[in-house]
Short mmCIF file of C-alpha atoms and ligand atoms in Angstrom, two decimals:
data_model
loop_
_atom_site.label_atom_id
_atom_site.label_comp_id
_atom_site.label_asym_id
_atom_site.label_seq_id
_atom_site.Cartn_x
_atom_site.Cartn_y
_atom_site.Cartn_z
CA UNK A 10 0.00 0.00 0.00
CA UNK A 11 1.92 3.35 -1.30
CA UNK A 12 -0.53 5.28 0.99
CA UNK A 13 0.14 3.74 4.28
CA UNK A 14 3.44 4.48 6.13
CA UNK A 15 2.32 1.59 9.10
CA UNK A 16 0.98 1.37 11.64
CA UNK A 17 1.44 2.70 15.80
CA UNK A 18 0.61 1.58 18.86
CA UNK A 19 -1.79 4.28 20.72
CA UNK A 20 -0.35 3.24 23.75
CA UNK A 21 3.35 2.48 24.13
CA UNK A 22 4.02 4.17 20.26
CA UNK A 23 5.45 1.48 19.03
CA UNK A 24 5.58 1.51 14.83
CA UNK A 25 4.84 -2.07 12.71
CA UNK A 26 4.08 -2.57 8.95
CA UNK A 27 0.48 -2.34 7.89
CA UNK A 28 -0.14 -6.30 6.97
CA UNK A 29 -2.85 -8.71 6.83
CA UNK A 30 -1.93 -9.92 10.45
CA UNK A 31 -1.86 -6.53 12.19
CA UNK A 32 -4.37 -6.76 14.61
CA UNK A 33 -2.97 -4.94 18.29
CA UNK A 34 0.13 -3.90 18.97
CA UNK A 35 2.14 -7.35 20.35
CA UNK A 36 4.56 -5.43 22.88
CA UNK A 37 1.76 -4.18 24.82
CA UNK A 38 -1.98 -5.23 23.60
CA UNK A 39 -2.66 -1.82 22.96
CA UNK A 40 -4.70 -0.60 19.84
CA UNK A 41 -3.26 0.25 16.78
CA UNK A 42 -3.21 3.23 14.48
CA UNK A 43 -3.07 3.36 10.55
CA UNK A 44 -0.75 5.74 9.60
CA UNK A 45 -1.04 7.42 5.85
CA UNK A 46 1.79 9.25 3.88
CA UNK A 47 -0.21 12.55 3.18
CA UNK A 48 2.34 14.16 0.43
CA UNK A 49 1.94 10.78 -1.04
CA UNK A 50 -1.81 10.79 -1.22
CA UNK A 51 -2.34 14.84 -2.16
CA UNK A 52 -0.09 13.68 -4.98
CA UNK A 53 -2.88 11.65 -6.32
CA UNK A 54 -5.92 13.18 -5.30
CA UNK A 55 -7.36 16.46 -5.32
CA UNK A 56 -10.89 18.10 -4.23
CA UNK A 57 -11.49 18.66 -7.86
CA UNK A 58 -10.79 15.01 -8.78
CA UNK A 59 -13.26 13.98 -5.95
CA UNK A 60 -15.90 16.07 -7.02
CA UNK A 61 -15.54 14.31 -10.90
CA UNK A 62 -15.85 11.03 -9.43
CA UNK A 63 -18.74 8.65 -10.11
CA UNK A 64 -18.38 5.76 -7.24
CA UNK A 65 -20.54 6.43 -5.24
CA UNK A 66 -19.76 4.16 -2.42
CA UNK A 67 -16.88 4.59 0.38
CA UNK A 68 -14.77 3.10 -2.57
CA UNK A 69 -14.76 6.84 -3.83
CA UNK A 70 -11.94 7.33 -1.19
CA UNK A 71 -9.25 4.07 -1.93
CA UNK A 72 -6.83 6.87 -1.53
CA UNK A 73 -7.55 7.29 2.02
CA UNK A 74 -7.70 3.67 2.79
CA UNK A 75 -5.73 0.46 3.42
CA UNK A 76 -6.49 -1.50 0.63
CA UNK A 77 -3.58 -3.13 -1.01
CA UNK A 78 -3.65 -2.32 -4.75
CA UNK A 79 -5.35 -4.58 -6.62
CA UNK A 80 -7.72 -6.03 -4.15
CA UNK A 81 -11.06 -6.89 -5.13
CA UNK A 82 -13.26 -4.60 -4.07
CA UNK A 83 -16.58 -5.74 -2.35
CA UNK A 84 -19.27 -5.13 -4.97
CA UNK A 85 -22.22 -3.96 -1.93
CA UNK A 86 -22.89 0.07 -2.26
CA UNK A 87 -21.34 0.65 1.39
CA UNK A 88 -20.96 4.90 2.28
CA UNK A 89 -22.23 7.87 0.52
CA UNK A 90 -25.56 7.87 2.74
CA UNK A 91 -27.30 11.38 2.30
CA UNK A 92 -26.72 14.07 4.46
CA UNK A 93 -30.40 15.18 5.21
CA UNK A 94 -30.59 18.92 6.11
CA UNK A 95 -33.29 18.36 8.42
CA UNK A 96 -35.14 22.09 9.19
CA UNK A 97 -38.12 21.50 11.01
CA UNK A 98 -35.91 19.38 13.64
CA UNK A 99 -33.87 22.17 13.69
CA UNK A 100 -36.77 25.08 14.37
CA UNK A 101 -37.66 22.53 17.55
CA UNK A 102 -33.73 21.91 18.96
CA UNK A 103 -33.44 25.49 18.00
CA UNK A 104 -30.63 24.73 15.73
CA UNK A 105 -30.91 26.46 12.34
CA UNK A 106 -28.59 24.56 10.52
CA UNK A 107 -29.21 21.49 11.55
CA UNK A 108 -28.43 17.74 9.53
CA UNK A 109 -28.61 14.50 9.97
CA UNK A 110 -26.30 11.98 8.72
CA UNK A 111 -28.58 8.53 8.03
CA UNK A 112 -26.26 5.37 7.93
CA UNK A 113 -29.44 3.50 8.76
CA UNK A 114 -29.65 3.72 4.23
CA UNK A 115 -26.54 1.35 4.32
CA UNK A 116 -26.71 -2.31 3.02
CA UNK A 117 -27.29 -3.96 5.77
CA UNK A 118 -28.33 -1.13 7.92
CA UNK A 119 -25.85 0.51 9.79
CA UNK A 120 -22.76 2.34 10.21
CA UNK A 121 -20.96 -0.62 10.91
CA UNK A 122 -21.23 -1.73 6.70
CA UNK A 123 -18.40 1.00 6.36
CA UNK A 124 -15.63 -1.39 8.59
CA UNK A 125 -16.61 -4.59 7.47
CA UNK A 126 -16.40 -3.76 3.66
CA UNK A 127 -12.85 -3.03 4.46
CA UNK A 128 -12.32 -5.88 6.60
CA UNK A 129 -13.77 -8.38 4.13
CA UNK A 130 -11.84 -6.87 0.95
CA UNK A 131 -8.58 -7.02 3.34
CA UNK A 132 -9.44 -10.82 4.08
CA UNK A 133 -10.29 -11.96 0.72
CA UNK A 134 -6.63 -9.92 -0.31
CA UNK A 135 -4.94 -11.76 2.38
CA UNK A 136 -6.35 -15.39 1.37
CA UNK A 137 -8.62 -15.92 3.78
CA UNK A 138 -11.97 -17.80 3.47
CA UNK A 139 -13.40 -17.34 6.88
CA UNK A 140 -14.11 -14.25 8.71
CA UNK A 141 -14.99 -13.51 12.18
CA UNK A 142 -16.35 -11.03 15.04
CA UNK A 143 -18.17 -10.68 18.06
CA UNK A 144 -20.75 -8.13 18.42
CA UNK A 145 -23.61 -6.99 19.45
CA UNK A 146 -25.46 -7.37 16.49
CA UNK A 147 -24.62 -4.69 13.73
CA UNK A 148 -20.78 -5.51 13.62
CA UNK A 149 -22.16 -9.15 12.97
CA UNK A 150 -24.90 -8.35 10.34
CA UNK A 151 -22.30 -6.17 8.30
CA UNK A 152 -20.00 -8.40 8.34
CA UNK A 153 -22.19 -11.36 7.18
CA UNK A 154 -23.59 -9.30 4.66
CA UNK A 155 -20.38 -8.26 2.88
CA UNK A 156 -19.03 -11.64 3.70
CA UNK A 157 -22.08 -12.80 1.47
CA UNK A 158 -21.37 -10.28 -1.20
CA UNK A 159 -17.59 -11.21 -1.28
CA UNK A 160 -17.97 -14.89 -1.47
CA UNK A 161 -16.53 -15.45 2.18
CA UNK A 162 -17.74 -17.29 4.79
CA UNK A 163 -18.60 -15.90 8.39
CA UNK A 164 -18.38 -16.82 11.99
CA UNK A 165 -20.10 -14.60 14.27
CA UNK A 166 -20.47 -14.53 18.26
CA UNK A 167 -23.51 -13.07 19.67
CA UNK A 168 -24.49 -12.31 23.07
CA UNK A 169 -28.06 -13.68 23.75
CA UNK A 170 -29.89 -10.25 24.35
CA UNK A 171 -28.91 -9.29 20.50
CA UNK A 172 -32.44 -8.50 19.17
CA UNK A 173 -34.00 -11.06 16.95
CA UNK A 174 -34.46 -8.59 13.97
CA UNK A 175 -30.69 -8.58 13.82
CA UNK A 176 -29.69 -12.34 14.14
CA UNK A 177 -32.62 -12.47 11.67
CA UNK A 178 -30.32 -10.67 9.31
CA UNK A 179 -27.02 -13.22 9.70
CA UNK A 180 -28.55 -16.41 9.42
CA UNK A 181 -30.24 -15.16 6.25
CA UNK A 182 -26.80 -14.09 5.20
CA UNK A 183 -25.81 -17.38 5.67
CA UNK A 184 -23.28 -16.89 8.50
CA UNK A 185 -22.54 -19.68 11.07
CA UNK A 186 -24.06 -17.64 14.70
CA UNK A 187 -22.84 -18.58 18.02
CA UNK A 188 -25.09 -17.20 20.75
CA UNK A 189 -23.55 -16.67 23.68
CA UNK A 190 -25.29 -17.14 27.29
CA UNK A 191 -23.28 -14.54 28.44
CA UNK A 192 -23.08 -10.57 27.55
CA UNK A 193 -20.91 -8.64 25.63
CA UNK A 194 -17.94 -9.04 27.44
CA UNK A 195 -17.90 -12.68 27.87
CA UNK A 196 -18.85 -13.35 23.85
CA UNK A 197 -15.69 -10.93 22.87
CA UNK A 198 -13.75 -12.89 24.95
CA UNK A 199 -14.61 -16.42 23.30
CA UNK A 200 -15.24 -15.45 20.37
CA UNK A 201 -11.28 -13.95 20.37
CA UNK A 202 -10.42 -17.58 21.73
CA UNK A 203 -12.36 -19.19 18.44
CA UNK A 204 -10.38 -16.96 16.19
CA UNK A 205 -6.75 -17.81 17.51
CA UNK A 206 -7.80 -21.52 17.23
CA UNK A 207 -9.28 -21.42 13.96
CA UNK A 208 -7.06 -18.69 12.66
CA UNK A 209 -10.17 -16.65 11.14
CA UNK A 210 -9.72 -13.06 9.69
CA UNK A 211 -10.33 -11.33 12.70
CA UNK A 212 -13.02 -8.60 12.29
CA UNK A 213 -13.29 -7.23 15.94
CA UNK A 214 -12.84 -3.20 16.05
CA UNK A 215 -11.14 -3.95 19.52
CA UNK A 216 -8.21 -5.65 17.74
CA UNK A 217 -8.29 -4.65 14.14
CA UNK A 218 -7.05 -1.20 12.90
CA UNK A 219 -8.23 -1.17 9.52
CA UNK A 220 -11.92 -1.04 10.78
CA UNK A 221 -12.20 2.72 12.27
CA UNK A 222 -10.63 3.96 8.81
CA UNK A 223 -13.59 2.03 7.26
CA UNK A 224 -15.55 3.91 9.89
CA UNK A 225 -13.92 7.18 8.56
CA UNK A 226 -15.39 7.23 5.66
CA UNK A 227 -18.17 8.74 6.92
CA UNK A 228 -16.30 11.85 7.91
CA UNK A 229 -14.73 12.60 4.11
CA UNK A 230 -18.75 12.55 3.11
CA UNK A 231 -19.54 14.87 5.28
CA UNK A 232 -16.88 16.81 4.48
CA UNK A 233 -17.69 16.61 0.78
CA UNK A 234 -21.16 17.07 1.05
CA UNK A 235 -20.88 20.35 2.92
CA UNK A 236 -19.05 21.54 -0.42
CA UNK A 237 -15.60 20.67 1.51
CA UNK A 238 -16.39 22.24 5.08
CA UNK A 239 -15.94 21.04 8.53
CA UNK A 240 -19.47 21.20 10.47
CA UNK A 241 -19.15 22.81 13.45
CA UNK A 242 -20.24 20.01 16.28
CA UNK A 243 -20.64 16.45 14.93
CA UNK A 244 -22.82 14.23 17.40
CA UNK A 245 -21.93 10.62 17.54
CA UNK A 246 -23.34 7.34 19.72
CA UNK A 247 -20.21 5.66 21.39
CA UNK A 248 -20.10 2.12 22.41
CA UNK A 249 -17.01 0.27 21.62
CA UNK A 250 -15.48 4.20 20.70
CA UNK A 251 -14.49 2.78 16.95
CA UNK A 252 -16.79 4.43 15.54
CA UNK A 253 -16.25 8.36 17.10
CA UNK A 254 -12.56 7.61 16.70
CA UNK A 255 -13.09 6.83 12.97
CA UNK A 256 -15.41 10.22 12.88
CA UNK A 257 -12.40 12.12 13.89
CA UNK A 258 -9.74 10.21 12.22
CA UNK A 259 -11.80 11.20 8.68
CA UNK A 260 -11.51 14.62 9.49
CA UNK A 261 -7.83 14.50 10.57
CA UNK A 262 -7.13 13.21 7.43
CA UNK A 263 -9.40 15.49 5.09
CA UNK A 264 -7.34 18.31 7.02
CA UNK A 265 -3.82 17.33 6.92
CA UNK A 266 -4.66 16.74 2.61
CA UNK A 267 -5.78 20.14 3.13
CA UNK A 268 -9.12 19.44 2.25
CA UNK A 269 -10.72 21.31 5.19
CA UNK A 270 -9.20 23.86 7.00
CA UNK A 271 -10.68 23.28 10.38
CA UNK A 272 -11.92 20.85 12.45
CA UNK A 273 -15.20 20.16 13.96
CA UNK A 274 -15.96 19.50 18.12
CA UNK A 275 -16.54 15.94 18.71
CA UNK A 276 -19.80 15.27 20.40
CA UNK A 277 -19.86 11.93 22.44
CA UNK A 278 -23.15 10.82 23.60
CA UNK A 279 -23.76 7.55 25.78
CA UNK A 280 -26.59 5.93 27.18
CA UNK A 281 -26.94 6.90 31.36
CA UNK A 282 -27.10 3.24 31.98
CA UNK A 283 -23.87 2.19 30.02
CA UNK A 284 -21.32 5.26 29.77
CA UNK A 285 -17.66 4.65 30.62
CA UNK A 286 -16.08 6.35 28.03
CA UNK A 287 -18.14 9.91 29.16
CA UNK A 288 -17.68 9.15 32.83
CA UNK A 289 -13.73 8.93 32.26
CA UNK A 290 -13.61 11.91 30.36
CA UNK A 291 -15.83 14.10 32.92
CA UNK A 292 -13.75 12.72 35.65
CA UNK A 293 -10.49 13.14 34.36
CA UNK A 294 -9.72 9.51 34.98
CA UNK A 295 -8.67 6.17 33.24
CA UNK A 296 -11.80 3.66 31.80
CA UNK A 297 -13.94 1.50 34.33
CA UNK A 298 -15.94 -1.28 33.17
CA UNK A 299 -19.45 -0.40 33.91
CA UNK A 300 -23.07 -2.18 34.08
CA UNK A 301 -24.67 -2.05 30.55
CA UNK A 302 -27.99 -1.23 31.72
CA UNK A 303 -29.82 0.71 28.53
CA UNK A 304 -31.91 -0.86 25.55
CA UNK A 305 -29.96 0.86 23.33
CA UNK A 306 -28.02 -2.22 22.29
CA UNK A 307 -25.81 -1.64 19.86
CA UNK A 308 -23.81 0.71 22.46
CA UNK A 309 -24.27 -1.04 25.84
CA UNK A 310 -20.50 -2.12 25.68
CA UNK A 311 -19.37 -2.39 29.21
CA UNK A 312 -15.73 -2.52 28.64
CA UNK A 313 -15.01 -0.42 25.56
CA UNK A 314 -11.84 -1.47 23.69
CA UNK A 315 -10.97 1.08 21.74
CA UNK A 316 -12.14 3.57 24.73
CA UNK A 317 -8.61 5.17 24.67
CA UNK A 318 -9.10 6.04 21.47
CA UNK A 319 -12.42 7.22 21.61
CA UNK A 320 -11.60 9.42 24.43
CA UNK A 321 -8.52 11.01 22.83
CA UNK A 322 -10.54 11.87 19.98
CA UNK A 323 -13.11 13.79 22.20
CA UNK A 324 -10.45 15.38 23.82
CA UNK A 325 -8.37 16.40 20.81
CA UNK A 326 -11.20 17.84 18.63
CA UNK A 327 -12.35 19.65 22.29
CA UNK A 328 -15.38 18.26 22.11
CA UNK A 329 -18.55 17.47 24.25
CA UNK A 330 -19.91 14.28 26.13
CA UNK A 331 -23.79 13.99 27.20
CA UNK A 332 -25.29 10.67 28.70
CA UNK A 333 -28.96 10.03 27.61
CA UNK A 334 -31.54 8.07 29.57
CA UNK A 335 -33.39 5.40 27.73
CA UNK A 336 -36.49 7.99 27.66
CA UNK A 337 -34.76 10.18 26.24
CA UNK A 338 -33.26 7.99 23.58
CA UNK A 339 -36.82 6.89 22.89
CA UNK A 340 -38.45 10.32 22.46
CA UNK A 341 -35.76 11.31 19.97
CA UNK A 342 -36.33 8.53 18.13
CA UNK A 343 -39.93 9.35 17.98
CA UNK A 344 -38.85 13.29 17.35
CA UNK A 345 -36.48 12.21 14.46
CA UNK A 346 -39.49 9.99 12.89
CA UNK A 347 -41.75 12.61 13.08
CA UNK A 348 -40.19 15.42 12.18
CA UNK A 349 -37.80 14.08 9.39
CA UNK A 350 -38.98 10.86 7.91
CA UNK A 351 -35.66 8.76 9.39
CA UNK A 352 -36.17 5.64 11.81
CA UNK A 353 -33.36 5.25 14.09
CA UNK A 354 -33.02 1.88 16.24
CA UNK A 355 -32.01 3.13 19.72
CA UNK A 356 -28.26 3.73 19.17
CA UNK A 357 -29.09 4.99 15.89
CA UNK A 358 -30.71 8.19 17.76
CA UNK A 359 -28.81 8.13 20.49
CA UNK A 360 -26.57 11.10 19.07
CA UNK A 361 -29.79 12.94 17.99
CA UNK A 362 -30.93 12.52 22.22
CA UNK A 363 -27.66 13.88 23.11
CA UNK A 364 -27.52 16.91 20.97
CA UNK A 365 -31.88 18.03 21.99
CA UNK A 366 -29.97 17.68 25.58
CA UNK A 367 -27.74 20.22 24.60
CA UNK A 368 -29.22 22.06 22.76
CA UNK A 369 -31.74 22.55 25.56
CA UNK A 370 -29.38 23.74 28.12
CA UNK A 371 -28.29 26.59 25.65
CA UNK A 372 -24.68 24.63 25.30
CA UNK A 373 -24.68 24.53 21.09
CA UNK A 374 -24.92 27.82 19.77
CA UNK A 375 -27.82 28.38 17.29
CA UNK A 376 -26.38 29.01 14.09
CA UNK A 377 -23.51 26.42 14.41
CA UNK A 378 -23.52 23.94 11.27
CA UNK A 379 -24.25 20.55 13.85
CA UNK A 380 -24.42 17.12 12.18
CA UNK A 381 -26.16 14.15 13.65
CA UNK A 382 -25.17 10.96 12.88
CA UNK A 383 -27.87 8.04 13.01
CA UNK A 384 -25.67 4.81 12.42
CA UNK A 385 -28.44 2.25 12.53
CA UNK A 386 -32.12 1.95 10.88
CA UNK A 387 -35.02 1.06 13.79
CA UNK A 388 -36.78 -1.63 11.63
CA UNK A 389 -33.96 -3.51 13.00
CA UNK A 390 -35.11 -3.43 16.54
CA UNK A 391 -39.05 -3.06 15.93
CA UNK A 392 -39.60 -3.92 19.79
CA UNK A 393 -37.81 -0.75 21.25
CA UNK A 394 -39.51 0.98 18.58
CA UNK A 395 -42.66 -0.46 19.23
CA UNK A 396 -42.03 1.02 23.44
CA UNK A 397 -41.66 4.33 21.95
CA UNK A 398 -44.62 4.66 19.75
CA UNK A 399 -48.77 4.30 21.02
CA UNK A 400 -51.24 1.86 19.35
CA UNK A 401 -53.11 2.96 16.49
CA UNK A 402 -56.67 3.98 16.26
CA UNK A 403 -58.67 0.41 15.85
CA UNK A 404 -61.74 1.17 14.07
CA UNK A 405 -64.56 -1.30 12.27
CA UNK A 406 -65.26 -0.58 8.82
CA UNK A 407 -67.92 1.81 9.75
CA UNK A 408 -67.95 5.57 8.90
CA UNK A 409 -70.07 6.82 11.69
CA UNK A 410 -67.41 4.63 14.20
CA UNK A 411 -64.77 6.27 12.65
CA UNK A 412 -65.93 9.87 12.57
CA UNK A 413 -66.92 9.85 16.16
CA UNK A 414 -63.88 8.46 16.94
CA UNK A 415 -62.10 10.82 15.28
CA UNK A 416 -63.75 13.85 16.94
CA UNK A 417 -61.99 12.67 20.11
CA UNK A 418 -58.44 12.78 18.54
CA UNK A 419 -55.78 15.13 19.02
CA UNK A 420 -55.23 17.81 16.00
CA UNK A 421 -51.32 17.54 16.35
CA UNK A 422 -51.55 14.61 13.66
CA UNK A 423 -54.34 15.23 11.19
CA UNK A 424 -55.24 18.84 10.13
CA UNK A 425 -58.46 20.64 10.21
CA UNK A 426 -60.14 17.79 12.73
CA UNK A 427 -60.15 16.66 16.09
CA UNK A 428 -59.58 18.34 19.53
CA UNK A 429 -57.07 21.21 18.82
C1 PLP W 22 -21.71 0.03 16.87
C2 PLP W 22 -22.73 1.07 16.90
C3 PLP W 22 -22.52 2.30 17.53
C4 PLP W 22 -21.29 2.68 18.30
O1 PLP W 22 -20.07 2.39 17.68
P1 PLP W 22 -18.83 2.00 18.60
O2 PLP W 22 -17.70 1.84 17.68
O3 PLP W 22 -19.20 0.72 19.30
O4 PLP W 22 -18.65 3.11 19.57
C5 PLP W 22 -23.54 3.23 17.48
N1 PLP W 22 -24.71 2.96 16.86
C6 PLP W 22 -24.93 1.82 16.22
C7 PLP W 22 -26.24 1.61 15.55
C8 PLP W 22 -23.96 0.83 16.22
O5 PLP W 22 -24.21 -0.32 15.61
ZN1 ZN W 23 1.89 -0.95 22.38
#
């Protein structure tokens, strides 16, 4: 890879070539960092080069990734998700430039498509058949899907409280799914056992590198579809931390090319009942494993392994952290719906609860350009969804039924009838 100098170890520095078995650094276990060679890449890419491009997938940015030249590249349409500009949301967060970000429009639904495109175009370069990961669900449906799409086949570990929609989704991508009577914690931890044994490409964002500059991807699009501006305040969910560390990692990158010449403030928003990563940063002290009581799934990660990262990233970018009560997550999810015409599953909104939080206490400015980023779609979860919405009006077929019925209604739904 002419791009990549290597890669470093976050935590004791230490510098190794970028190959098909870097996973974390072996002096020290730390996490590992991809490290580009920027006069390299502005060599070969410009803004204006961008702009003429016609892939539109996260493939429109092989400059800025570690793919080894000549890899097959997965054929799924992974990235380049719209970036809504979402006013009426805006008029009620007071925010008046307000967008949303929605990764829910990805293949198989998530953010998460972004890291395991690269991971399965890295294994299928590196001769592997099998891939691997634990996760909580969306880590595993991404990477069966682009597994699928690649012609691999896929392990995945599960804890049991992964929502059916989503385990739905791998066995119908034909992956082989452990469920684990255990949580998160204890599935990472065999499912890390399986792949030593087995020697499967190793897809777990706790171990391997390449993932958050999959994740990244997302940043350059923002980027680009802001005409080549940083927003001001991007809000992000954080379980693991991969994913807000690939946010800023995007940007890092889109501003060292020269692409953008600032950078935006990092918003990092947990759930109340799971939020390590925000607790360590408020407190000024290292990570503690905490409880991961919340039903936003996708982010109750108890021990978050690439927390260090996550937290650097908050702190470098001088950014914000918010925790969110289930509730809350819940009524944005039903405030996004409503107002914007984009389902969230919990974690999806989770960044969108953080930022109404904010934005309520008067701590975002009105007129700064804020991004949202939903990185899941709700139909994937419909029984959280379900807890956040009523019933609907049931009716016989009779008109007289109906219109009586209807008399009784609120006006905030239908116009010109009911109880105003
Ligand atoms: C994985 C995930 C997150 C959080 O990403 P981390 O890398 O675990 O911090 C947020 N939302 C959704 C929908 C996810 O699947
Ligand atoms: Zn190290």
């Amino acid at each position: 890879m002419r791009n990549v100098v290597g890669a470093v170890c976050i935590n004791c520095g230490a510098e190794y070539e970028a190959g098909d078995r870097t996973y974390s650094c072996t002096k020290c276990g730390g996490v590992m960092e991809i490290i580009y060679d920027y006069r390299y890449i502005k060599s070969q890419l410009t803004r204006e080069k961008l702009l003429s491009r016609k892939e539109y997938s996260l493939w429109r940015y092989l400059e800025l990734l570690p793919v080894e030249e000549g890899s097959k590249l997965s054929p799924l349409r992974v990235g380049w998700s719209p970036l809504y500009r979402v006013e009426k949301l805006g008029e009620l967060l007071g925010l008046q430039n307000l967008y949303v970000k929605d990764d829910g429009l990805n293949p198989t639904a998530s953010l998460k498509d972004r890291a395991s495109a690269v991971a399965v175009v890295r294994a299928a370069h590196a001769g592997m058949s099998t891939v691997a990961c634990a996760s909580t669900g969306n880590a595993a449906s991404s990477l069966a899907g682009n597994a699928a799409a690649m012609g691999l086949k896929s392990v995945i570990f599960v804890p049991e409280r992964a929502p059916k929609g989503k385990v739905t989704q791998l066995m119908i991508f034909g992956a082989q799914v452990i469920s684990v009577k255990g949580n998160y914690e204890d599935t990472f931890r065999l499912s890390a056992q399986a792949i030593e044994k087995w020697g499967w490409y190793n897809r777990n964002a706790a171990i391997n590198p390449y993932l958050s500059e999959g994740k990244k991807t997302v940043s350059l699009e923002i980027a680009e579809q802001l005409g080549f501006k940083a927003p001001d305040y991007v809000a992000v969910s954080v379980g693991d931390g991969c994913t807000i560390a690939g946010v800023w990692k995007g940007f890092k990158d889109l501003y060292a090319l020269g692409f953008i010449d600032r950078l935006p403030k990092l918003i990092s928003v947990q759930a109340a009942g799971c939020c390590p990563v925000n607790r360590a940063f408020t407190e000024g002290k290292p990570i503690v494993w905490m409880e991961e009581n919340t039903l936003a799934d996708s982010i109750a990660v108890g021990v978050p392994r690439n927390g260090e990262k996550a937290l650097r990233a908050i702190r470098e970018s001088q950014g914000l952290v918010v925790n969110v009560s289930d509730e809350e997550i819940l009524e944005a999810m039903r405030l996004l719906g409503a107002s914007s015409g984009i389902f969230g599953e919990p974690a999806g909104v989770t960044g969108t609860a953080g930022l109404k939080k904010l934005a309520e206490q008067g701590r975002i400015p009105g007129d700064a350009v804020v991004v949202s980023l939903v990185t899941g779609n709700g139909l994937k979860d419909a029984a959280s969804a379900q807890s956040a919405t009523g019933e609907p009006l049931g009716i016989p077929p009779d008109m007289d039924l109906l219109t009586a019925a209807i008399a009784g209604l609120s006006a905030t739904r239908i116009d010109g009838i009911g109880v105003p």
